CSV table of C-alpha atoms in Angstrom, one decimal:
chain,number,residue,atom,x,y,z
A,1,UNK,CA,34.1,34.6,51.4
A,2,UNK,CA,30.9,32.6,52.6
A,3,UNK,CA,29.2,35.7,53.8
A,4,UNK,CA,29.5,37.5,50.6
A,5,UNK,CA,28.5,34.6,48.5
A,6,UNK,CA,25.0,33.1,48.0
A,7,UNK,CA,24.0,30.4,50.5
A,8,UNK,CA,20.6,28.4,49.1
A,9,UNK,CA,19.5,27.9,52.7
A,10,UNK,CA,19.1,31.8,53.4
A,11,UNK,CA,16.0,33.1,51.5
A,12,UNK,CA,16.6,35.6,48.8
A,13,UNK,CA,15.3,39.0,50.4
A,14,UNK,CA,17.9,38.3,53.0
A,15,UNK,CA,21.1,38.3,50.9
A,16,UNK,CA,22.6,41.4,49.8
A,17,UNK,CA,21.0,43.2,46.9
A,18,UNK,CA,23.6,42.1,44.3
A,19,UNK,CA,23.2,38.7,45.2
A,20,UNK,CA,19.5,39.0,45.5
A,21,UNK,CA,19.3,40.5,41.9
A,22,UNK,CA,21.7,38.1,40.3
A,23,UNK,CA,19.7,35.1,41.8
A,24,UNK,CA,16.5,36.6,40.4
A,25,UNK,CA,17.8,36.8,37.0
A,26,UNK,CA,19.3,33.5,37.1
A,27,UNK,CA,15.8,32.1,37.9
A,28,UNK,CA,14.2,34.4,35.2
A,29,UNK,CA,16.7,33.0,32.4
A,30,UNK,CA,16.0,29.5,33.8
A,31,UNK,CA,12.1,30.0,33.4
A,32,UNK,CA,12.3,32.1,30.3
A,33,UNK,CA,13.2,29.2,27.8
A,34,UNK,CA,10.6,27.0,29.1
A,35,UNK,CA,7.9,29.6,28.6
A,36,UNK,CA,9.0,30.1,24.8
A,37,UNK,CA,9.0,26.5,23.9
A,38,UNK,CA,5.8,25.8,21.8
A,39,UNK,CA,3.8,22.9,22.6
A,40,UNK,CA,4.3,19.6,20.9
A,41,UNK,CA,1.9,19.1,17.9
A,42,UNK,CA,-0.3,15.9,18.7
A,43,UNK,CA,1.1,12.9,16.4
A,44,UNK,CA,-1.3,11.6,14.0
A,45,UNK,CA,-2.5,8.1,14.5
A,46,UNK,CA,-0.9,5.4,12.4
A,47,UNK,CA,-4.3,4.4,11.2
A,48,UNK,CA,-4.7,7.6,9.6
A,49,UNK,CA,-1.8,7.3,7.2
A,50,UNK,CA,-2.6,6.5,3.7
A,51,UNK,CA,-1.2,3.3,2.6
A,52,UNK,CA,0.2,3.4,-0.9
A,53,UNK,CA,0.1,0.5,-3.3
A,54,UNK,CA,3.4,-0.7,-3.1
A,55,UNK,CA,3.0,-1.1,0.6
A,56,UNK,CA,-0.2,-2.9,0.2
A,57,UNK,CA,1.5,-5.3,-2.3
A,58,UNK,CA,4.3,-5.9,0.3
A,59,UNK,CA,2.0,-6.7,3.0
A,60,UNK,CA,0.0,-9.1,0.8
A,61,UNK,CA,3.1,-10.8,0.0
A,62,UNK,CA,4.0,-11.2,3.5
A,63,UNK,CA,0.6,-12.5,4.1
A,64,UNK,CA,0.9,-15.2,1.8
A,65,UNK,CA,4.2,-16.3,2.7
A,66,UNK,CA,2.9,-16.6,6.1
A,67,UNK,CA,0.0,-18.7,4.8
A,68,UNK,CA,2.3,-20.9,3.1
A,69,UNK,CA,4.5,-21.4,6.1
A,70,UNK,CA,1.6,-22.1,8.4
A,71,UNK,CA,0.1,-24.9,5.8
A,72,UNK,CA,3.5,-26.5,6.0
A,73,UNK,CA,3.4,-26.8,9.8
A,74,UNK,CA,-0.1,-28.3,9.6
A,75,UNK,CA,1.3,-30.7,7.2
A,76,UNK,CA,4.2,-31.7,9.2
A,77,UNK,CA,2.0,-32.3,12.3
A,78,UNK,CA,0.0,-34.2,10.4
A,79,UNK,CA,2.7,-36.5,9.2
A,80,UNK,CA,3.6,-37.0,12.8
A,81,UNK,CA,0.1,-38.1,13.9
A,82,UNK,CA,0.2,-42.0,15.2
A,83,UNK,CA,-2.7,-44.1,15.4
A,84,UNK,CA,-4.6,-44.0,18.8
A,85,UNK,CA,-3.2,-47.0,20.7
A,86,UNK,CA,-5.6,-46.5,23.8
A,87,UNK,CA,-3.0,-45.4,26.1
A,88,UNK,CA,-2.9,-42.1,28.1
A,89,UNK,CA,0.2,-40.6,26.8
A,90,UNK,CA,-1.0,-41.6,23.1
A,91,UNK,CA,-4.5,-39.8,23.8
A,92,UNK,CA,-2.8,-36.6,25.2
A,93,UNK,CA,-0.2,-36.2,22.2
A,94,UNK,CA,-3.1,-36.7,19.7
A,95,UNK,CA,-5.2,-34.4,21.6
A,96,UNK,CA,-2.5,-31.9,21.5
A,97,UNK,CA,-1.7,-32.1,17.8
A,98,UNK,CA,-5.5,-31.8,17.0
A,99,UNK,CA,-5.5,-28.4,19.2
A,100,UNK,CA,-2.3,-27.3,17.3
A,101,UNK,CA,-3.9,-27.9,13.8
A,102,UNK,CA,-7.2,-26.2,14.9
A,103,UNK,CA,-5.3,-23.2,16.0
A,104,UNK,CA,-3.2,-23.1,12.8
A,105,UNK,CA,-6.3,-23.3,10.7
A,106,UNK,CA,-8.0,-20.5,12.7
A,107,UNK,CA,-4.8,-18.3,12.1
A,108,UNK,CA,-5.1,-19.4,8.2
A,109,UNK,CA,-8.6,-18.5,8.1
A,110,UNK,CA,-7.9,-14.9,9.7
A,111,UNK,CA,-4.9,-14.6,7.0
A,112,UNK,CA,-7.0,-15.1,4.4
A,113,UNK,CA,-9.5,-12.7,5.4
A,114,UNK,CA,-6.5,-10.0,5.6
A,115,UNK,CA,-5.5,-11.1,2.1
A,116,UNK,CA,-9.1,-10.5,0.9
A,117,UNK,CA,-9.2,-7.1,2.5
A,118,UNK,CA,-5.8,-6.2,1.0
A,119,UNK,CA,-7.1,-7.1,-2.4
A,120,UNK,CA,-10.0,-5.0,-2.1
A,121,UNK,CA,-8.1,-2.4,-0.9
A,122,UNK,CA,-5.5,-2.5,-3.5
A,123,UNK,CA,-8.4,-2.7,-6.2
A,124,UNK,CA,-9.7,0.7,-4.6
A,125,UNK,CA,-6.5,2.4,-4.4
A,126,UNK,CA,-5.1,1.9,-7.8
A,127,UNK,CA,-7.9,3.4,-9.7
A,128,UNK,CA,-6.5,3.1,-13.1
A,129,UNK,CA,-8.8,1.9,-15.8
A,130,UNK,CA,-7.0,0.3,-18.7
A,131,UNK,CA,-8.3,1.3,-22.0
A,132,UNK,CA,-8.9,-1.4,-24.9
A,133,UNK,CA,-5.8,-2.1,-26.9
A,134,UNK,CA,-7.8,-1.0,-29.9
A,135,UNK,CA,-8.0,2.7,-28.6
A,136,UNK,CA,-4.2,3.0,-28.9
A,137,UNK,CA,-4.1,2.2,-32.5
A,138,UNK,CA,-4.9,5.7,-34.4
A,139,UNK,CA,-7.6,5.2,-37.0
A,140,UNK,CA,-7.7,7.7,-40.1
A,141,UNK,CA,-10.3,8.1,-42.6
A,142,UNK,CA,-8.1,9.6,-45.2
A,143,UNK,CA,-4.5,8.9,-46.4
A,144,UNK,CA,-1.9,11.3,-45.4
A,145,UNK,CA,-1.0,13.6,-48.4
A,146,UNK,CA,2.3,14.0,-48.1
A,147,UNK,CA,4.6,16.2,-50.6
A,148,UNK,CA,6.8,14.1,-52.6
A,149,UNK,CA,10.3,14.7,-51.7
A,150,UNK,CA,12.4,16.6,-54.1
A,151,UNK,CA,15.5,14.5,-55.1
A,152,UNK,CA,18.7,15.9,-56.8
A,153,UNK,CA,20.2,14.9,-59.9
A,154,UNK,CA,22.9,12.8,-58.5
A,155,UNK,CA,20.4,11.0,-56.3
A,156,UNK,CA,18.3,10.3,-59.3
A,157,UNK,CA,21.2,9.3,-61.2
A,158,UNK,CA,22.4,7.1,-58.6
A,159,UNK,CA,19.2,5.4,-58.1
A,160,UNK,CA,18.9,4.7,-62.0
A,161,UNK,CA,22.2,3.0,-61.8
A,162,UNK,CA,21.1,1.1,-58.8
A,163,UNK,CA,18.0,0.0,-60.8
A,164,UNK,CA,20.1,-1.0,-64.0
A,165,UNK,CA,22.7,-2.9,-61.7
A,166,UNK,CA,19.7,-4.7,-60.0
A,167,UNK,CA,18.5,-5.8,-63.5
A,168,UNK,CA,21.8,-7.1,-64.8
A,169,UNK,CA,22.1,-9.2,-61.4
A,170,UNK,CA,18.8,-10.8,-62.1
A,171,UNK,CA,19.7,-11.6,-65.7
A,172,UNK,CA,22.8,-13.1,-64.5
A,173,UNK,CA,20.9,-15.2,-62.1
A,174,UNK,CA,18.4,-16.4,-64.7
A,175,UNK,CA,21.3,-17.2,-66.9
A,176,UNK,CA,23.2,-19.5,-64.3
A,177,UNK,CA,19.7,-21.3,-63.4
A,178,UNK,CA,19.8,-22.2,-67.3
A,179,UNK,CA,23.3,-23.3,-67.1
A,180,UNK,CA,22.7,-25.4,-64.1
A,181,UNK,CA,19.5,-27.0,-65.5
A,182,UNK,CA,21.5,-27.7,-68.9
A,183,UNK,CA,24.5,-29.2,-66.7
A,184,UNK,CA,21.9,-31.5,-65.0
A,185,UNK,CA,20.3,-32.6,-68.2
A,186,UNK,CA,24.0,-33.5,-69.8
A,187,UNK,CA,25.0,-35.4,-66.2
A,188,UNK,CA,21.8,-37.4,-66.6
A,189,UNK,CA,22.2,-38.3,-70.2
A,190,UNK,CA,25.9,-39.5,-69.5
A,191,UNK,CA,24.8,-41.5,-66.6
A,192,UNK,CA,22.2,-42.9,-68.8
A,193,UNK,CA,24.5,-43.9,-71.5
A,194,UNK,CA,27.0,-45.6,-69.1
A,195,UNK,CA,24.1,-47.5,-67.4
A,196,UNK,CA,23.1,-48.8,-71.1
A,197,UNK,CA,26.5,-49.6,-71.9
A,198,UNK,CA,27.1,-51.7,-68.9
A,199,UNK,CA,24.1,-53.6,-69.4
């Protein structure tokens, strides 16, 4: 069984022709896929990708939040500063806090520079020119000559009835005003007579 099988320690040409042929076929099949695999395309660097306006605004928002956070840290450090007492631990603590504040201010300066660059990048990226509001208002030199709509007889009759009813209601309102004014005058005269009788 071992004499007919393939022994990896024996060279291929010393095996039987069937075993050698099968082993050569396996080697060819094993090497063929690697020859057909295309070479991977080089990845584009991240710096060449165009950043859209939304991404720039998000980065700017994060930068502003970072600036505010660092200012809060500066204020907390300054709040903890104690007057110098002449001792070595006090001087060491004051020097450490001074270095921390200077480091925070250097970082804040860099963040402001980055925020300025983001602002300029956003201004260049948007490329939108906002026209004046008056340009949205259409101006016409001549009035529209629209044909008058053609009304039916029923519509004209209903319109005439509406006009008559409106006139009647207006007349009733005038009459009510006159009645109210007369009632006021009568009530005023009655009150005057009662006051004179009591006196």
